[in-house]
mmCIF file of N, CA and C in Angstrom:
data_model
loop_
_atom_site.group_PDB
_atom_site.id
_atom_site.type_symbol
_atom_site.label_atom_id
_atom_site.label_comp_id
_atom_site.label_asym_id
_atom_site.label_seq_id
_atom_site.Cartn_x
_atom_site.Cartn_y
_atom_site.Cartn_z
ATOM 1 N N MET A 1 10.789 -6.176 0.661
ATOM 2 C CA MET A 1 9.649 -6.066 -0.591
ATOM 3 C C MET A 1 8.873 -5.151 -0.310
ATOM 4 N N ILE A 2 8.324 -4.626 -1.092
ATOM 5 C CA ILE A 2 7.001 -3.201 -0.938
ATOM 6 C C ILE A 2 6.053 -3.795 -1.325
ATOM 7 N N ARG A 3 5.241 -4.285 -0.217
ATOM 8 C CA ARG A 3 3.804 -4.535 -0.665
ATOM 9 C C ARG A 3 2.772 -3.172 -1.201
ATOM 10 N N VAL A 4 2.087 -3.521 -2.271
ATOM 11 C CA VAL A 4 1.609 -2.369 -2.886
ATOM 12 C C VAL A 4 -0.236 -2.833 -3.576
ATOM 13 N N LEU A 5 -1.180 -2.437 -3.206
ATOM 14 C CA LEU A 5 -2.482 -2.601 -3.126
ATOM 15 C C LEU A 5 -2.643 -1.336 -3.915
ATOM 16 N N VAL A 6 -3.581 -1.772 -5.472
ATOM 17 C CA VAL A 6 -3.819 -0.687 -6.045
ATOM 18 C C VAL A 6 -5.464 -0.852 -6.193
ATOM 19 N N VAL A 7 -5.787 0.366 -5.935
ATOM 20 C CA VAL A 7 -7.150 0.879 -5.590
ATOM 21 C C VAL A 7 -7.418 1.943 -6.992
ATOM 22 N N ASP A 8 -8.390 1.247 -7.885
ATOM 23 C CA ASP A 8 -8.934 1.990 -8.580
ATOM 24 C C ASP A 8 -10.089 1.612 -9.441
ATOM 25 N N ASP A 9 -11.074 2.255 -10.126
ATOM 26 C CA ASP A 9 -12.339 1.748 -10.387
ATOM 27 C C ASP A 9 -12.002 1.404 -12.244
ATOM 28 N N HIS A 10 -11.097 1.332 -12.432
ATOM 29 C CA HIS A 10 -11.339 1.276 -13.832
ATOM 30 C C HIS A 10 -10.059 -0.022 -14.329
ATOM 31 N N PRO A 11 -10.381 -1.433 -14.752
ATOM 32 C CA PRO A 11 -10.282 -2.868 -14.846
ATOM 33 C C PRO A 11 -8.997 -2.656 -15.473
ATOM 34 N N VAL A 12 -8.997 -1.947 -16.654
ATOM 35 C CA VAL A 12 -7.701 -1.580 -17.385
ATOM 36 C C VAL A 12 -6.824 -1.099 -16.692
ATOM 37 N N VAL A 13 -6.903 0.048 -15.619
ATOM 38 C CA VAL A 13 -5.796 0.411 -15.090
ATOM 39 C C VAL A 13 -5.156 -0.271 -13.838
ATOM 40 N N ARG A 14 -6.055 -0.700 -13.176
ATOM 41 C CA ARG A 14 -5.650 -1.996 -12.127
ATOM 42 C C ARG A 14 -4.848 -3.284 -12.880
ATOM 43 N N ALA A 15 -5.328 -3.928 -13.497
ATOM 44 C CA ALA A 15 -4.823 -4.767 -14.281
ATOM 45 C C ALA A 15 -3.096 -4.359 -14.785
ATOM 46 N N GLY A 16 -3.397 -3.115 -15.551
ATOM 47 C CA GLY A 16 -1.942 -2.305 -15.936
ATOM 48 C C GLY A 16 -0.844 -1.952 -14.939
ATOM 49 N N LEU A 17 -1.769 -1.386 -13.804
ATOM 50 C CA LEU A 17 -0.389 -0.867 -12.584
ATOM 51 C C LEU A 17 0.112 -2.348 -12.086
ATOM 52 N N GLU A 18 -0.692 -3.337 -12.142
ATOM 53 C CA GLU A 18 -0.421 -4.341 -11.469
ATOM 54 C C GLU A 18 0.844 -5.436 -12.430
ATOM 55 N N ALA A 19 0.271 -5.207 -13.820
ATOM 56 C CA ALA A 19 1.487 -6.250 -14.172
ATOM 57 C C ALA A 19 2.686 -4.748 -14.449
ATOM 58 N N VAL A 20 2.810 -3.717 -14.076
ATOM 59 C CA VAL A 20 4.201 -3.219 -14.186
ATOM 60 C C VAL A 20 5.000 -3.312 -12.904
ATOM 61 N N LEU A 21 3.979 -2.996 -11.819
ATOM 62 C CA LEU A 21 4.529 -3.312 -10.309
ATOM 63 C C LEU A 21 5.170 -4.704 -10.525
ATOM 64 N N ARG A 22 4.390 -6.027 -11.004
ATOM 65 C CA ARG A 22 5.067 -6.843 -11.016
ATOM 66 C C ARG A 22 6.027 -7.046 -11.027
ATOM 67 N N ALA A 23 6.513 -6.566 -12.605
ATOM 68 C CA ALA A 23 8.062 -6.659 -13.093
ATOM 69 C C ALA A 23 9.188 -5.667 -12.428
ATOM 70 N N GLU A 24 8.690 -5.016 -11.733
ATOM 71 C CA GLU A 24 9.806 -3.961 -10.906
ATOM 72 C C GLU A 24 10.753 -4.692 -9.797
ATOM 73 N N PRO A 25 11.661 -4.891 -9.545
ATOM 74 C CA PRO A 25 12.248 -6.000 -8.602
ATOM 75 C C PRO A 25 12.218 -4.779 -7.269
ATOM 76 N N GLY A 26 11.832 -5.201 -5.913
ATOM 77 C CA GLY A 26 11.589 -5.152 -5.211
ATOM 78 C C GLY A 26 10.027 -4.708 -4.886
ATOM 79 N N ILE A 27 9.355 -4.520 -5.423
ATOM 80 C CA ILE A 27 7.844 -3.703 -5.484
ATOM 81 C C ILE A 27 6.760 -5.305 -6.276
ATOM 82 N N VAL A 28 6.334 -5.949 -5.152
ATOM 83 C CA VAL A 28 5.181 -6.685 -5.094
ATOM 84 C C VAL A 28 3.845 -6.008 -4.747
ATOM 85 N N PRO A 29 2.681 -6.919 -6.182
ATOM 86 C CA PRO A 29 1.353 -5.931 -5.945
ATOM 87 C C PRO A 29 0.733 -7.573 -4.998
ATOM 88 N N ILE A 30 -0.148 -6.699 -4.316
ATOM 89 C CA ILE A 30 -0.982 -7.587 -3.365
ATOM 90 C C ILE A 30 -2.459 -7.950 -3.714
ATOM 91 N N GLY A 31 -2.554 -6.856 -4.738
ATOM 92 C CA GLY A 31 -3.696 -7.017 -4.937
ATOM 93 C C GLY A 31 -4.706 -6.032 -5.298
ATOM 94 N N SER A 32 -5.736 -5.702 -5.886
ATOM 95 C CA SER A 32 -6.517 -4.620 -6.340
ATOM 96 C C SER A 32 -7.826 -4.608 -5.478
ATOM 97 N N ALA A 33 -8.579 -3.491 -5.701
ATOM 98 C CA ALA A 33 -9.635 -3.275 -5.304
ATOM 99 C C ALA A 33 -10.323 -2.330 -6.106
ATOM 100 N N VAL A 34 -11.576 -2.645 -6.314
ATOM 101 C CA VAL A 34 -12.527 -1.264 -6.863
ATOM 102 C C VAL A 34 -12.931 -0.245 -6.421
ATOM 103 N N GLY A 35 -13.216 -0.217 -4.917
ATOM 104 C CA GLY A 35 -14.045 0.946 -4.275
ATOM 105 C C GLY A 35 -13.453 0.487 -2.687
ATOM 106 N N PRO A 36 -14.072 1.341 -2.026
ATOM 107 C CA PRO A 36 -13.562 1.828 -0.647
ATOM 108 C C PRO A 36 -13.477 0.456 0.109
ATOM 109 N N LYS A 37 -14.761 -0.044 -0.137
ATOM 110 C CA LYS A 37 -14.943 -1.321 1.271
ATOM 111 C C LYS A 37 -14.452 -2.694 0.679
ATOM 112 N N ASP A 38 -13.827 -2.490 -0.416
ATOM 113 C CA ASP A 38 -12.908 -3.329 -1.067
ATOM 114 C C ASP A 38 -11.323 -3.365 -0.225
ATOM 115 N N ALA A 39 -11.327 -1.953 -0.733
ATOM 116 C CA ALA A 39 -9.950 -1.444 -0.573
ATOM 117 C C ALA A 39 -9.499 -1.559 1.275
ATOM 118 N N LEU A 40 -10.752 -1.037 1.910
ATOM 119 C CA LEU A 40 -10.104 -1.333 3.228
ATOM 120 C C LEU A 40 -10.303 -3.175 3.630
ATOM 121 N N ALA A 41 -11.170 -3.754 3.169
ATOM 122 C CA ALA A 41 -10.862 -4.865 3.691
ATOM 123 C C ALA A 41 -9.697 -5.643 3.570
ATOM 124 N N LEU A 42 -9.254 -5.570 1.778
ATOM 125 C CA LEU A 42 -7.450 -5.646 1.579
ATOM 126 C C LEU A 42 -6.349 -4.994 2.207
ATOM 127 N N VAL A 43 -6.289 -3.858 2.941
ATOM 128 C CA VAL A 43 -5.739 -2.920 3.717
ATOM 129 C C VAL A 43 -5.550 -3.920 4.734
ATOM 130 N N ARG A 44 -6.825 -4.476 5.601
ATOM 131 C CA ARG A 44 -6.761 -5.199 7.057
ATOM 132 C C ARG A 44 -6.470 -6.803 6.497
ATOM 133 N N ARG A 45 -6.539 -7.392 5.814
ATOM 134 C CA ARG A 45 -5.972 -8.512 5.336
ATOM 135 C C ARG A 45 -4.516 -8.775 4.753
ATOM 136 N N GLY A 46 -4.035 -7.739 3.634
ATOM 137 C CA GLY A 46 -3.212 -8.091 3.486
ATOM 138 C C GLY A 46 -2.095 -7.030 3.973
ATOM 139 N N GLN A 47 -2.376 -6.015 4.843
ATOM 140 C CA GLN A 47 -1.361 -5.192 5.284
ATOM 141 C C GLN A 47 -0.179 -5.035 4.299
ATOM 142 N N PRO A 48 -0.807 -3.628 3.161
ATOM 143 C CA PRO A 48 0.381 -3.448 2.311
ATOM 144 C C PRO A 48 1.240 -2.234 3.130
ATOM 145 N N ASP A 49 2.153 -1.912 2.284
ATOM 146 C CA ASP A 49 3.445 -1.076 2.902
ATOM 147 C C ASP A 49 2.861 0.738 2.042
ATOM 148 N N VAL A 50 2.076 0.558 0.937
ATOM 149 C CA VAL A 50 1.834 1.172 -0.113
ATOM 150 C C VAL A 50 0.506 0.824 -0.690
ATOM 151 N N VAL A 51 -0.569 2.155 -0.544
ATOM 152 C CA VAL A 51 -1.920 2.244 -1.556
ATOM 153 C C VAL A 51 -1.672 2.802 -2.376
ATOM 154 N N LEU A 52 -1.586 2.421 -3.539
ATOM 155 C CA LEU A 52 -1.809 3.672 -5.025
ATOM 156 C C LEU A 52 -3.743 4.083 -4.922
ATOM 157 N N LEU A 53 -3.743 4.967 -4.719
ATOM 158 C CA LEU A 53 -5.405 4.954 -4.825
ATOM 159 C C LEU A 53 -5.895 5.854 -5.375
ATOM 160 N N ASP A 54 -6.700 5.783 -6.369
ATOM 161 C CA ASP A 54 -7.551 6.206 -7.505
ATOM 162 C C ASP A 54 -7.937 7.554 -6.874
ATOM 163 N N ALA A 55 -7.382 8.813 -7.005
ATOM 164 C CA ALA A 55 -8.229 10.209 -7.040
ATOM 165 C C ALA A 55 -9.765 10.256 -7.029
ATOM 166 N N ARG A 56 -10.377 9.499 -7.945
ATOM 167 C CA ARG A 56 -11.930 9.229 -8.136
ATOM 168 C C ARG A 56 -12.493 8.298 -8.342
ATOM 169 N N LEU A 57 -13.076 7.259 -7.362
ATOM 170 C CA LEU A 57 -13.408 5.858 -7.403
ATOM 171 C C LEU A 57 -15.122 6.006 -7.685
ATOM 172 N N GLY A 58 -15.346 6.297 -9.076
ATOM 173 C CA GLY A 58 -16.819 6.281 -9.203
ATOM 174 C C GLY A 58 -17.499 7.728 -8.162
ATOM 175 N N PRO A 59 -18.366 7.175 -7.855
ATOM 176 C CA PRO A 59 -18.935 7.955 -6.526
ATOM 177 C C PRO A 59 -18.317 8.516 -5.485
ATOM 178 N N HIS A 60 -16.979 7.790 -5.427
ATOM 179 C CA HIS A 60 -16.312 8.331 -4.107
ATOM 180 C C HIS A 60 -15.347 8.873 -4.604
ATOM 181 N N ASP A 61 -15.349 9.862 -3.565
ATOM 182 C CA ASP A 61 -14.103 10.855 -3.570
ATOM 183 C C ASP A 61 -12.902 10.282 -2.928
ATOM 184 N N GLY A 62 -11.715 9.573 -3.559
ATOM 185 C CA GLY A 62 -10.663 9.140 -3.322
ATOM 186 C C GLY A 62 -9.530 9.749 -1.746
ATOM 187 N N LEU A 63 -9.672 10.703 -1.669
ATOM 188 C CA LEU A 63 -9.062 11.179 -0.588
ATOM 189 C C LEU A 63 -10.036 11.028 0.679
ATOM 190 N N ASP A 64 -11.246 10.779 0.265
ATOM 191 C CA ASP A 64 -12.086 10.688 1.618
ATOM 192 C C ASP A 64 -11.405 8.764 2.294
ATOM 193 N N VAL A 65 -11.616 8.005 0.969
ATOM 194 C CA VAL A 65 -10.815 6.865 1.021
ATOM 195 C C VAL A 65 -9.898 6.362 1.879
ATOM 196 N N CYS A 66 -9.191 7.745 1.631
ATOM 197 C CA CYS A 66 -7.225 7.997 2.211
ATOM 198 C C CYS A 66 -8.175 7.916 3.577
ATOM 199 N N ARG A 67 -8.542 9.350 4.244
ATOM 200 C CA ARG A 67 -8.811 9.215 5.249
ATOM 201 C C ARG A 67 -9.190 8.210 6.343
ATOM 202 N N GLU A 68 -9.906 7.261 5.676
ATOM 203 C CA GLU A 68 -10.442 6.176 5.924
ATOM 204 C C GLU A 68 -9.833 5.225 6.082
ATOM 205 N N LEU A 69 -8.364 4.936 5.497
ATOM 206 C CA LEU A 69 -7.215 3.733 5.213
ATOM 207 C C LEU A 69 -6.551 4.294 6.137
ATOM 208 N N LEU A 70 -6.274 5.429 6.465
ATOM 209 C CA LEU A 70 -5.157 6.229 7.291
ATOM 210 C C LEU A 70 -5.337 5.927 9.162
ATOM 211 N N THR A 71 -7.245 5.600 9.128
ATOM 212 C CA THR A 71 -7.573 5.378 10.328
ATOM 213 C C THR A 71 -7.182 4.003 10.725
ATOM 214 N N GLU A 72 -6.771 3.108 10.014
ATOM 215 C CA GLU A 72 -6.588 1.419 10.601
ATOM 216 C C GLU A 72 -5.087 1.484 11.833
ATOM 217 N N PRO A 73 -4.922 0.777 12.393
ATOM 218 C CA PRO A 73 -4.076 0.263 13.707
ATOM 219 C C PRO A 73 -2.353 0.574 12.325
ATOM 220 N N SER A 74 -2.729 -0.275 11.699
ATOM 221 C CA SER A 74 -1.172 -0.248 11.232
ATOM 222 C C SER A 74 -1.764 0.109 9.698
ATOM 223 N N PRO A 75 -1.999 1.649 9.439
ATOM 224 C CA PRO A 75 -2.528 2.159 8.521
ATOM 225 C C PRO A 75 -0.783 2.230 7.175
ATOM 226 N N PRO A 76 -0.940 2.089 5.810
ATOM 227 C CA PRO A 76 -0.209 2.097 5.002
ATOM 228 C C PRO A 76 -0.325 3.368 4.330
ATOM 229 N N ALA A 77 0.790 3.558 3.516
ATOM 230 C CA ALA A 77 1.335 4.686 3.019
ATOM 231 C C ALA A 77 0.437 4.932 1.662
ATOM 232 N N VAL A 78 -0.215 5.746 1.339
ATOM 233 C CA VAL A 78 -1.059 6.359 0.791
ATOM 234 C C VAL A 78 -0.502 6.987 -0.144
ATOM 235 N N LEU A 79 -0.771 7.076 -1.652
ATOM 236 C CA LEU A 79 -0.306 7.541 -2.500
ATOM 237 C C LEU A 79 -1.626 8.079 -3.899
ATOM 238 N N VAL A 80 -1.878 9.055 -3.654
ATOM 239 C CA VAL A 80 -3.082 9.287 -4.803
ATOM 240 C C VAL A 80 -2.448 9.358 -6.175
ATOM 241 N N ILE A 81 -3.138 8.590 -6.739
ATOM 242 C CA ILE A 81 -3.179 8.622 -8.609
ATOM 243 C C ILE A 81 -4.226 8.837 -9.215
ATOM 244 N N SER A 82 -3.913 9.770 -10.498
ATOM 245 C CA SER A 82 -5.041 10.783 -11.307
ATOM 246 C C SER A 82 -4.488 10.650 -12.934
ATOM 247 N N ALA A 83 -5.339 10.893 -13.740
ATOM 248 C CA ALA A 83 -5.086 11.327 -14.902
ATOM 249 C C ALA A 83 -5.060 13.007 -14.767
ATOM 250 N N ASN A 84 -5.083 13.624 -13.918
ATOM 251 C CA ASN A 84 -4.481 15.458 -13.956
ATOM 252 C C ASN A 84 -4.353 15.695 -12.472
ATOM 253 N N VAL A 85 -2.947 14.971 -12.258
ATOM 254 C CA VAL A 85 -2.328 15.766 -11.288
ATOM 255 C C VAL A 85 -1.711 17.332 -11.048
ATOM 256 N N ASP A 86 -2.710 18.329 -10.111
ATOM 257 C CA ASP A 86 -1.880 19.475 -10.512
ATOM 258 C C ASP A 86 -1.384 19.595 -9.167
ATOM 259 N N PRO A 87 -1.186 21.174 -8.434
ATOM 260 C CA PRO A 87 -0.797 21.325 -7.401
ATOM 261 C C PRO A 87 -1.812 21.125 -6.194
ATOM 262 N N GLU A 88 -3.317 21.530 -6.604
ATOM 263 C CA GLU A 88 -4.265 21.360 -6.099
ATOM 264 C C GLU A 88 -4.609 20.420 -5.059
ATOM 265 N N LEU A 89 -4.604 18.956 -6.274
ATOM 266 C CA LEU A 89 -4.733 17.883 -5.774
ATOM 267 C C LEU A 89 -3.816 17.709 -4.776
ATOM 268 N N ASP A 90 -2.777 17.855 -5.648
ATOM 269 C CA ASP A 90 -1.028 17.133 -4.453
ATOM 270 C C ASP A 90 -1.744 17.658 -3.128
ATOM 271 N N ALA A 91 -1.803 18.757 -3.027
ATOM 272 C CA ALA A 91 -1.642 19.514 -1.738
ATOM 273 C C ALA A 91 -3.468 19.146 -0.597
ATOM 274 N N ALA A 92 -4.400 18.832 -1.565
ATOM 275 C CA ALA A 92 -5.260 18.145 -0.652
ATOM 276 C C ALA A 92 -5.009 16.524 -0.550
ATOM 277 N N ALA A 93 -4.453 16.140 -1.455
ATOM 278 C CA ALA A 93 -3.774 14.651 -1.116
ATOM 279 C C ALA A 93 -3.221 14.246 0.090
ATOM 280 N N ARG A 94 -1.640 15.401 0.511
ATOM 281 C CA ARG A 94 -1.268 15.528 1.442
ATOM 282 C C ARG A 94 -2.269 15.866 2.764
ATOM 283 N N ALA A 95 -3.065 16.553 2.649
ATOM 284 C CA ALA A 95 -4.066 17.230 3.585
ATOM 285 C C ALA A 95 -4.707 16.140 4.312
ATOM 286 N N ALA A 96 -5.089 15.337 3.183
ATOM 287 C CA ALA A 96 -5.934 13.952 3.626
ATOM 288 C C ALA A 96 -5.137 13.121 4.485
ATOM 289 N N GLY A 97 -3.527 12.958 4.086
ATOM 290 C CA GLY A 97 -2.891 11.712 4.416
ATOM 291 C C GLY A 97 -1.991 11.187 3.994
ATOM 292 N N ALA A 98 -2.182 11.344 2.648
ATOM 293 C CA ALA A 98 -1.503 10.926 1.251
ATOM 294 C C ALA A 98 0.111 11.264 1.770
ATOM 295 N N ARG A 99 0.622 10.379 1.105
ATOM 296 C CA ARG A 99 2.428 11.036 0.708
ATOM 297 C C ARG A 99 2.545 12.104 -0.896
ATOM 298 N N GLY A 100 1.029 11.910 -1.603
ATOM 299 C CA GLY A 100 1.971 12.690 -2.306
ATOM 300 C C GLY A 100 1.025 12.420 -3.429
ATOM 301 N N ALA A 101 0.858 12.796 -4.241
ATOM 302 C CA ALA A 101 -0.014 12.554 -6.176
ATOM 303 C C ALA A 101 1.118 12.055 -7.016
ATOM 304 N N VAL A 102 0.505 10.665 -7.851
ATOM 305 C CA VAL A 102 1.313 10.762 -8.976
ATOM 306 C C VAL A 102 0.165 10.965 -10.198
ATOM 307 N N ASP A 103 0.900 11.393 -11.531
ATOM 308 C CA ASP A 103 -0.274 11.450 -13.058
ATOM 309 C C ASP A 103 -0.130 10.079 -13.099
ATOM 310 N N LYS A 104 -1.200 9.489 -13.601
ATOM 311 C CA LYS A 104 -1.159 8.298 -14.408
ATOM 312 C C LYS A 104 -0.078 8.727 -15.439
ATOM 313 N N SER A 105 -0.197 9.904 -16.477
ATOM 314 C CA SER A 105 0.686 9.271 -17.158
ATOM 315 C C SER A 105 2.128 9.517 -16.757
ATOM 316 N N THR A 106 2.428 9.776 -16.052
ATOM 317 C CA THR A 106 4.293 10.075 -15.530
ATOM 318 C C THR A 106 5.141 8.520 -15.820
ATOM 319 N N ASP A 107 5.950 9.026 -15.872
ATOM 320 C CA ASP A 107 6.638 7.202 -16.207
ATOM 321 C C ASP A 107 7.005 6.580 -15.318
ATOM 322 N N LEU A 108 7.486 5.689 -15.633
ATOM 323 C CA LEU A 108 6.662 4.326 -14.650
ATOM 324 C C LEU A 108 8.308 4.351 -13.501
ATOM 325 N N HIS A 109 9.479 4.895 -13.994
ATOM 326 C CA HIS A 109 10.588 5.091 -12.866
ATOM 327 C C HIS A 109 10.134 6.101 -11.940
ATOM 328 N N VAL A 110 9.551 6.825 -12.068
ATOM 329 C CA VAL A 110 8.515 8.075 -11.013
ATOM 330 C C VAL A 110 7.825 7.506 -10.060
ATOM 331 N N LEU A 111 7.387 6.277 -10.804
ATOM 332 C CA LEU A 111 6.074 5.996 -9.947
ATOM 333 C C LEU A 111 6.733 5.024 -9.031
ATOM 334 N N PHE A 112 7.747 4.043 -9.454
ATOM 335 C CA PHE A 112 8.844 3.620 -8.948
ATOM 336 C C PHE A 112 9.177 3.896 -7.737
ATOM 337 N N ASP A 113 9.821 5.207 -7.818
ATOM 338 C CA ASP A 113 10.457 6.277 -7.188
ATOM 339 C C ASP A 113 9.573 6.517 -5.778
ATOM 340 N N ALA A 114 8.635 6.988 -6.379
ATOM 341 C CA ALA A 114 7.073 7.406 -5.486
ATOM 342 C C ALA A 114 6.812 6.222 -4.535
ATOM 343 N N ILE A 115 6.715 4.970 -5.187
ATOM 344 C CA ILE A 115 6.495 4.174 -3.935
ATOM 345 C C ILE A 115 7.911 3.842 -3.338
ATOM 346 N N ARG A 116 8.881 3.868 -3.585
ATOM 347 C CA ARG A 116 9.504 3.642 -2.776
ATOM 348 C C ARG A 116 9.866 4.492 -1.275
ATOM 349 N N LEU A 117 9.669 5.921 -2.161
ATOM 350 C CA LEU A 117 10.294 6.813 -1.286
ATOM 351 C C LEU A 117 8.653 7.345 -0.302
ATOM 352 N N ALA A 118 7.495 6.400 -0.488
ATOM 353 C CA ALA A 118 6.273 6.525 0.064
ATOM 354 C C ALA A 118 6.460 5.408 1.171
ATOM 355 N N SER A 119 7.351 4.325 1.375
ATOM 356 C CA SER A 119 6.966 3.506 1.847
ATOM 357 C C SER A 119 8.418 3.429 2.929
ATOM 358 N N ARG A 120 8.956 4.479 2.780
ATOM 359 C CA ARG A 120 9.857 4.783 3.904
ATOM 360 C C ARG A 120 8.752 5.518 5.185
ATOM 361 N N PRO A 121 9.131 4.942 6.466
ATOM 362 C CA PRO A 121 9.029 5.620 7.588
ATOM 363 C C PRO A 121 8.810 6.979 7.386
ATOM 364 N N ALA A 122 7.373 7.268 7.546
ATOM 365 C CA ALA A 122 6.969 9.007 7.774
ATOM 366 C C ALA A 122 7.943 9.989 8.760
ATOM 367 N N GLN A 123 8.777 11.354 8.394
ATOM 368 C CA GLN A 123 9.230 12.270 8.721
ATOM 369 C C GLN A 123 8.555 12.757 9.794
ATOM 370 N N ALA A 124 8.552 12.951 10.973
ATOM 371 C CA ALA A 124 8.197 14.234 12.089
ATOM 372 C C ALA A 124 8.450 15.243 11.357
ATOM 373 N N ALA A 125 7.533 16.039 11.519
ATOM 374 C CA ALA A 125 6.851 17.652 11.062
ATOM 375 C C ALA A 125 7.693 18.354 12.057
#
């Protein structure tokens, strides 16, 4: 099972993502967080395999949160999610250590495939 933490400042998005993840075989949502402090606490407590992280968390930059999450002793893989993914955001997300960026309007199978791919061990560069 791939354990996924959802981090988004919009309650409807968090609930919707958790619901679709719960329905997908092999993927289990372990919870959701509203902001950086909650996300860090849940990563430490729940040890997710993958974090779906909104690019903007209210006043916080999701890419800064990504960098912070990746300093943990057993860091999760991070996928940045946004309503407006473009090549610049994808490149910035990868530069921050994320495995990539997924548009919130993408088909669910694309999201599930991205989660599965992100959960695999990183390849050495």
